Amino acid sequence: MGRLITFSGHAIALVTAFGLLARYVSPHTFWPPSVVALLLPILLLLTFLFVLLQLFRGHWRTAVFPLLVLLGAYPILGRLFAWPESAPTLTDDSPVVTLVTGNQRFFRSADGADVDTTRVARTFRSYGAHIALLQEIRTVTYRINYIPQVQSAEHLRERDQKKGTLVATYGTSPEHITSSFSEPNEYNGFVVTDMMTSLGKLRIINAHLETNRISNLAQNMGGKDSFGDRLETFGRMLTGYGRATRVRAQQADTIRALVEASPYPVIVGGDFNDVPSSYTYNQLLTPRLRDAWAARGSGLGTTFTGPLPGLRIDYFLVDTSLTIVDIERLSPQWSDHRPLRLTVTK
């Protein structure tokens, strides 16, 4: 039994070390570590428990390798499990800007029905946001597009949304700068908007990076499918995930260049479809930006509530020239993503 425990612990530590490569290795070169990175929080926990067990048993030598793996993970622990910094001190006249981001899943509830328009209007007014970064929203071609309901909020009366795309930034007097979307459906991509605020002009990058498209496959695995069918489905999931990680890596490189070239403070937000241990995240988190959840959040910060739970894939990355006052996860309402609300000041 002791040998089995040791073998299993070392195997888990080895897989964990493989997943830790994800943030360094471009998916264009080698994408499998990005799959393991999805499971890093639980893998690190199991590795830590194995180290404790071996130390308790007095098996010091067998604890060396997994302990080295844990030390290698130390730089990203604050991304995977946030411990908030002390809150900044604000005066009554301190200017602040509040932003909200959320994947709206086309304003459809879990059963596929359209969400009540009154509920949508009430929800967006309750956010109290000056700027909203929305993904998977409807275009003007829909009979019920929910644009008036979002614009019923005091500060969200104008929007920047390229025709035919499903990403929109709402605020006051938005100035469109550029946008980029995946062909041919313009479903995934990003839009860059300058917004005048009480903190001066801010450059807002609203991103819905390439979707993995594995949720439906994950839901369908099981039931009466044979083992061969499940194996085939799992293979399609891996192939699709590998393709998506490569696209996201390219999108991240493009956004990184835009951040570095911006003449104004930048806030990048949205649905990145990737975890904090990924190459995509590592590329987006330039020296100029801070992860708002890692700085002021608490715990794992899970934002995805779908069939692959426990994932933090929605973010706010904030220019270091701005001070992060607060960030919180909001109730998911009609989507399988939890919105984030961020408050910043100078």
PDB file of N, CA, C and O in Angstrom, residues 4-50:
ATOM      1  N   LEU A   4       2.154   1.994  -3.404  1.00  0.00           N
ATOM      2  CA  LEU A   4       1.090   2.519  -4.263  1.00  0.00           C
ATOM      3  C   LEU A   4       0.836   3.991  -3.976  1.00  0.00           C
ATOM      4  O   LEU A   4       0.655   4.796  -4.896  1.00  0.00           O
ATOM      5  N   ILE A   5       0.825   4.364  -2.692  1.00  0.00           N
ATOM      6  CA  ILE A   5       0.631   5.762  -2.311  1.00  0.00           C
ATOM      7  C   ILE A   5       1.758   6.625  -2.872  1.00  0.00           C
ATOM      8  O   ILE A   5       1.532   7.711  -3.434  1.00  0.00           O
ATOM      9  N   THR A   6       2.991   6.131  -2.725  1.00  0.00           N
ATOM     10  CA  THR A   6       4.142   6.885  -3.215  1.00  0.00           C
ATOM     11  C   THR A   6       4.095   7.052  -4.727  1.00  0.00           C
ATOM     12  O   THR A   6       4.333   8.135  -5.257  1.00  0.00           O
ATOM     13  N   PHE A   7       3.779   5.958  -5.433  1.00  0.00           N
ATOM     14  CA  PHE A   7       3.686   6.026  -6.895  1.00  0.00           C
ATOM     15  C   PHE A   7       2.601   7.011  -7.327  1.00  0.00           C
ATOM     16  O   PHE A   7       2.815   7.836  -8.221  1.00  0.00           O
ATOM     17  N   SER A   8       1.442   6.921  -6.681  1.00  0.00           N
ATOM     18  CA  SER A   8       0.329   7.802  -7.043  1.00  0.00           C
ATOM     19  C   SER A   8       0.681   9.260  -6.772  1.00  0.00           C
ATOM     20  O   SER A   8       0.392  10.144  -7.595  1.00  0.00           O
ATOM     21  N   GLY A   9       1.303   9.515  -5.632  1.00  0.00           N
ATOM     22  CA  GLY A   9       1.684  10.886  -5.288  1.00  0.00           C
ATOM     23  C   GLY A   9       2.674  11.470  -6.260  1.00  0.00           C
ATOM     24  O   GLY A   9       2.561  12.639  -6.679  1.00  0.00           O
ATOM     25  N   HIS A  10       3.663  10.660  -6.668  1.00  0.00           N
ATOM     26  CA  HIS A  10       4.646  11.141  -7.638  1.00  0.00           C
ATOM     27  C   HIS A  10       4.023  11.339  -9.011  1.00  0.00           C
ATOM     28  O   HIS A  10       4.385  12.265  -9.747  1.00  0.00           O
ATOM     29  N   ALA A  11       3.069  10.475  -9.368  1.00  0.00           N
ATOM     30  CA  ALA A  11       2.382  10.623 -10.654  1.00  0.00           C
ATOM     31  C   ALA A  11       1.591  11.920 -10.689  1.00  0.00           C
ATOM     32  O   ALA A  11       1.609  12.659 -11.687  1.00  0.00           O
ATOM     33  N   ILE A  12       0.888  12.213  -9.599  1.00  0.00           N
ATOM     34  CA  ILE A  12       0.116  13.461  -9.524  1.00  0.00           C
ATOM     35  C   ILE A  12       1.050  14.668  -9.588  1.00  0.00           C
ATOM     36  O   ILE A  12       0.776  15.652 -10.283  1.00  0.00           O
ATOM     37  N   ALA A  13       2.173  14.589  -8.880  1.00  0.00           N
ATOM     38  CA  ALA A  13       3.134  15.695  -8.900  1.00  0.00           C
ATOM     39  C   ALA A  13       3.708  15.900 -10.298  1.00  0.00           C
ATOM     40  O   ALA A  13       3.924  17.044 -10.740  1.00  0.00           O
ATOM     41  N   LEU A  14       3.943  14.807 -11.012  1.00  0.00           N
ATOM     42  CA  LEU A  14       4.471  14.911 -12.372  1.00  0.00           C
ATOM     43  C   LEU A  14       3.459  15.570 -13.306  1.00  0.00           C
ATOM     44  O   LEU A  14       3.816  16.436 -14.122  1.00  0.00           O
ATOM     45  N   VAL A  15       2.208  15.162 -13.197  1.00  0.00           N
ATOM     46  CA  VAL A  15       1.154  15.779 -14.012  1.00  0.00           C
ATOM     47  C   VAL A  15       1.021  17.260 -13.664  1.00  0.00           C
ATOM     48  O   VAL A  15       0.834  18.115 -14.548  1.00  0.00           O
ATOM     49  N   THR A  16       1.120  17.577 -12.378  1.00  0.00           N
ATOM     50  CA  THR A  16       1.060  18.973 -11.939  1.00  0.00           C
ATOM     51  C   THR A  16       2.181  19.787 -12.555  1.00  0.00           C
ATOM     52  O   THR A  16       1.960  20.900 -13.054  1.00  0.00           O
ATOM     53  N   ALA A  17       3.392  19.242 -12.534  1.00  0.00           N
ATOM     54  CA  ALA A  17       4.533  19.936 -13.137  1.00  0.00           C
ATOM     55  C   ALA A  17       4.311  20.154 -14.631  1.00  0.00           C
ATOM     56  O   ALA A  17       4.654  21.205 -15.178  1.00  0.00           O
ATOM     57  N   PHE A  18       3.700  19.178 -15.281  1.00  0.00           N
ATOM     58  CA  PHE A  18       3.385  19.300 -16.713  1.00  0.00           C
ATOM     59  C   PHE A  18       2.420  20.458 -16.938  1.00  0.00           C
ATOM     60  O   PHE A  18       2.588  21.255 -17.872  1.00  0.00           O
ATOM     61  N   GLY A  19       1.399  20.584 -16.076  1.00  0.00           N
ATOM     62  CA  GLY A  19       0.440  21.672 -16.197  1.00  0.00           C
ATOM     63  C   GLY A  19       1.052  23.030 -15.943  1.00  0.00           C
ATOM     64  O   GLY A  19       0.620  24.042 -16.513  1.00  0.00           O
ATOM     65  N   LEU A  20       2.087  23.075 -15.090  1.00  0.00           N
ATOM     66  CA  LEU A  20       2.739  24.350 -14.796  1.00  0.00           C
ATOM     67  C   LEU A  20       3.489  24.910 -15.998  1.00  0.00           C
ATOM     68  O   LEU A  20       3.821  26.101 -16.028  1.00  0.00           O
ATOM     69  N   LEU A  21       3.757  24.060 -16.985  1.00  0.00           N
ATOM     70  CA  LEU A  21       4.432  24.527 -18.199  1.00  0.00           C
ATOM     71  C   LEU A  21       3.536  25.388 -19.066  1.00  0.00           C
ATOM     72  O   LEU A  21       4.022  26.107 -19.939  1.00  0.00           O
ATOM     73  N   ALA A  22       2.220  25.310 -18.853  1.00  0.00           N
ATOM     74  CA  ALA A  22       1.264  25.942 -19.766  1.00  0.00           C
ATOM     75  C   ALA A  22       1.515  27.429 -19.923  1.00  0.00           C
ATOM     76  O   ALA A  22       1.362  27.981 -21.023  1.00  0.00           O
ATOM     77  N   ARG A  23       1.869  28.097 -18.838  1.00  0.00           N
ATOM     78  CA  ARG A  23       2.009  29.550 -18.936  1.00  0.00           C
ATOM     79  C   ARG A  23       3.265  29.974 -19.691  1.00  0.00           C
ATOM     80  O   ARG A  23       3.395  31.145 -20.083  1.00  0.00           O
ATOM     81  N   TYR A  24       4.191  29.072 -19.899  1.00  0.00           N
ATOM     82  CA  TYR A  24       5.438  29.390 -20.598  1.00  0.00           C
ATOM     83  C   TYR A  24       5.457  28.904 -22.047  1.00  0.00           C
ATOM     84  O   TYR A  24       6.108  29.510 -22.899  1.00  0.00           O
ATOM     85  N   VAL A  25       4.776  27.795 -22.318  1.00  0.00           N
ATOM     86  CA  VAL A  25       4.874  27.156 -23.634  1.00  0.00           C
ATOM     87  C   VAL A  25       3.714  27.608 -24.510  1.00  0.00           C
ATOM     88  O   VAL A  25       2.541  27.401 -24.173  1.00  0.00           O
ATOM     89  N   SER A  26       4.032  28.219 -25.637  1.00  0.00           N
ATOM     90  CA  SER A  26       2.991  28.658 -26.557  1.00  0.00           C
ATOM     91  C   SER A  26       2.225  27.457 -27.086  1.00  0.00           C
ATOM     92  O   SER A  26       2.821  26.444 -27.465  1.00  0.00           O
ATOM     93  N   PRO A  27       0.883  27.558 -27.140  1.00  0.00           N
ATOM     94  CA  PRO A  27       0.087  26.464 -27.720  1.00  0.00           C
ATOM     95  C   PRO A  27       0.430  26.184 -29.175  1.00  0.00           C
ATOM     96  O   PRO A  27       0.163  25.099 -29.679  1.00  0.00           O
ATOM     97  N   HIS A  28       1.020  27.151 -29.857  1.00  0.00           N
ATOM     98  CA  HIS A  28       1.451  26.917 -31.232  1.00  0.00           C
ATOM     99  C   HIS A  28       2.592  25.905 -31.276  1.00  0.00           C
ATOM    100  O   HIS A  28       2.787  25.211 -32.276  1.00  0.00           O
ATOM    101  N   THR A  29       3.343  25.832 -30.163  1.00  0.00           N
ATOM    102  CA  THR A  29       4.444  24.885 -30.080  1.00  0.00           C
ATOM    103  C   THR A  29       3.990  23.551 -29.506  1.00  0.00           C
ATOM    104  O   THR A  29       4.296  22.486 -30.042  1.00  0.00           O
ATOM    105  N   PHE A  30       3.221  23.607 -28.402  1.00  0.00           N
ATOM    106  CA  PHE A  30       2.801  22.385 -27.707  1.00  0.00           C
ATOM    107  C   PHE A  30       1.641  22.751 -26.795  1.00  0.00           C
ATOM    108  O   PHE A  30       1.823  23.459 -25.801  1.00  0.00           O
ATOM    109  N   TRP A  31       0.421  22.259 -27.115  1.00  0.00           N
ATOM    110  CA  TRP A  31      -0.764  22.695 -26.393  1.00  0.00           C
ATOM    111  C   TRP A  31      -1.236  21.792 -25.253  1.00  0.00           C
ATOM    112  O   TRP A  31      -1.998  22.253 -24.389  1.00  0.00           O
ATOM    113  N   PRO A  32      -0.852  20.498 -25.146  1.00  0.00           N
ATOM    114  CA  PRO A  32      -1.393  19.650 -24.070  1.00  0.00           C
ATOM    115  C   PRO A  32      -1.249  20.190 -22.644  1.00  0.00           C
ATOM    116  O   PRO A  32      -2.157  19.963 -21.826  1.00  0.00           O
ATOM    117  N   PRO A  33      -0.143  20.901 -22.277  1.00  0.00           N
ATOM    118  CA  PRO A  33      -0.112  21.428 -20.900  1.00  0.00           C
ATOM    119  C   PRO A  33      -1.290  22.334 -20.560  1.00  0.00           C
ATOM    120  O   PRO A  33      -1.683  22.430 -19.395  1.00  0.00           O
ATOM    121  N   SER A  34      -1.868  22.992 -21.572  1.00  0.00           N
ATOM    122  CA  SER A  34      -2.991  23.894 -21.312  1.00  0.00           C
ATOM    123  C   SER A  34      -4.223  23.137 -20.825  1.00  0.00           C
ATOM    124  O   SER A  34      -5.056  23.693 -20.110  1.00  0.00           O
ATOM    125  N   VAL A  35      -4.361  21.867 -21.213  1.00  0.00           N
ATOM    126  CA  VAL A  35      -5.478  21.058 -20.741  1.00  0.00           C
ATOM    127  C   VAL A  35      -5.298  20.746 -19.259  1.00  0.00           C
ATOM    128  O   VAL A  35      -6.221  20.874 -18.451  1.00  0.00           O
ATOM    129  N   VAL A  36      -4.082  20.342 -18.882  1.00  0.00           N
ATOM    130  CA  VAL A  36      -3.792  20.025 -17.482  1.00  0.00           C
ATOM    131  C   VAL A  36      -3.927  21.270 -16.611  1.00  0.00           C
ATOM    132  O   VAL A  36      -4.330  21.188 -15.443  1.00  0.00           O
ATOM    133  N   ALA A  37      -3.627  22.449 -17.176  1.00  0.00           N
ATOM    134  CA  ALA A  37      -3.706  23.694 -16.403  1.00  0.00           C
ATOM    135  C   ALA A  37      -5.108  23.946 -15.871  1.00  0.00           C
ATOM    136  O   ALA A  37      -5.274  24.613 -14.836  1.00  0.00           O
ATOM    137  N   LEU A  38      -6.123  23.422 -16.540  1.00  0.00           N
ATOM    138  CA  LEU A  38      -7.497  23.576 -16.064  1.00  0.00           C
ATOM    139  C   LEU A  38      -7.682  22.953 -14.685  1.00  0.00           C
ATOM    140  O   LEU A  38      -8.533  23.386 -13.902  1.00  0.00           O
ATOM    141  N   LEU A  39      -6.892  21.926 -14.386  1.00  0.00           N
ATOM    142  CA  LEU A  39      -7.056  21.166 -13.149  1.00  0.00           C
ATOM    143  C   LEU A  39      -6.027  21.519 -12.083  1.00  0.00           C
ATOM    144  O   LEU A  39      -5.943  20.847 -11.053  1.00  0.00           O
ATOM    145  N   LEU A  40      -5.215  22.554 -12.319  1.00  0.00           N
ATOM    146  CA  LEU A  40      -4.106  22.843 -11.414  1.00  0.00           C
ATOM    147  C   LEU A  40      -4.514  23.066  -9.954  1.00  0.00           C
ATOM    148  O   LEU A  40      -3.814  22.580  -9.053  1.00  0.00           O
ATOM    149  N   PRO A  41      -5.593  23.779  -9.664  1.00  0.00           N
ATOM    150  CA  PRO A  41      -5.923  23.959  -8.237  1.00  0.00           C
ATOM    151  C   PRO A  41      -6.080  22.636  -7.481  1.00  0.00           C
ATOM    152  O   PRO A  41      -5.512  22.461  -6.397  1.00  0.00           O
ATOM    153  N   ILE A  42      -6.814  21.690  -8.061  1.00  0.00           N
ATOM    154  CA  ILE A  42      -7.013  20.408  -7.374  1.00  0.00           C
ATOM    155  C   ILE A  42      -5.732  19.584  -7.389  1.00  0.00           C
ATOM    156  O   ILE A  42      -5.405  18.885  -6.420  1.00  0.00           O
ATOM    157  N   LEU A  43      -4.944  19.653  -8.476  1.00  0.00           N
ATOM    158  CA  LEU A  43      -3.686  18.920  -8.541  1.00  0.00           C
ATOM    159  C   LEU A  43      -2.692  19.436  -7.509  1.00  0.00           C
ATOM    160  O   LEU A  43      -1.981  18.650  -6.855  1.00  0.00           O
ATOM    161  N   LEU A  44      -2.627  20.733  -7.341  1.00  0.00           N
ATOM    162  CA  LEU A  44      -1.728  21.306  -6.337  1.00  0.00           C
ATOM    163  C   LEU A  44      -2.162  20.929  -4.925  1.00  0.00           C
ATOM    164  O   LEU A  44      -1.320  20.652  -4.063  1.00  0.00           O
ATOM    165  N   LEU A  45      -3.461  20.904  -4.697  1.00  0.00           N
ATOM    166  CA  LEU A  45      -3.955  20.495  -3.390  1.00  0.00           C
ATOM    167  C   LEU A  45      -3.587  19.043  -3.103  1.00  0.00           C
ATOM    168  O   LEU A  45      -3.120  18.717  -1.994  1.00  0.00           O
ATOM    169  N   LEU A  46      -3.786  18.169  -4.079  1.00  0.00           N
ATOM    170  CA  LEU A  46      -3.439  16.757  -3.892  1.00  0.00           C
ATOM    171  C   LEU A  46      -1.938  16.585  -3.664  1.00  0.00           C
ATOM    172  O   LEU A  46      -1.514  15.765  -2.834  1.00  0.00           O
ATOM    173  N   THR A  47      -1.133  17.337  -4.395  1.00  0.00           N
ATOM    174  CA  THR A  47       0.318  17.265  -4.218  1.00  0.00           C
ATOM    175  C   THR A  47       0.716  17.730  -2.825  1.00  0.00           C
ATOM    176  O   THR A  47       1.575  17.122  -2.166  1.00  0.00           O
ATOM    177  N   PHE A  48       0.098  18.795  -2.358  1.00  0.00           N
ATOM    178  CA  PHE A  48       0.383  19.310  -1.016  1.00  0.00           C
ATOM    179  C   PHE A  48       0.009  18.288   0.062  1.00  0.00           C
ATOM    180  O   PHE A  48       0.772  18.055   1.009  1.00  0.00           O
ATOM    181  N   LEU A  49      -1.144  17.650  -0.102  1.00  0.00           N
ATOM    182  CA  LEU A  49      -1.570  16.643   0.870  1.00  0.00           C
ATOM    183  C   LEU A  49      -0.621  15.440   0.857  1.00  0.00           C
ATOM    184  O   LEU A  49      -0.337  14.854   1.918  1.00  0.00           O
ATOM    185  N   PHE A  50      -0.127  15.087  -0.325  1.00  0.00           N
ATOM    186  CA  PHE A  50       0.822  13.980  -0.407  1.00  0.00           C
ATOM    187  C   PHE A  50       2.118  14.321   0.332  1.00  0.00           C
ATOM    188  O   PHE A  50       2.679  13.476   1.049  1.00  0.00           O
TER     189      PHE A  50
END
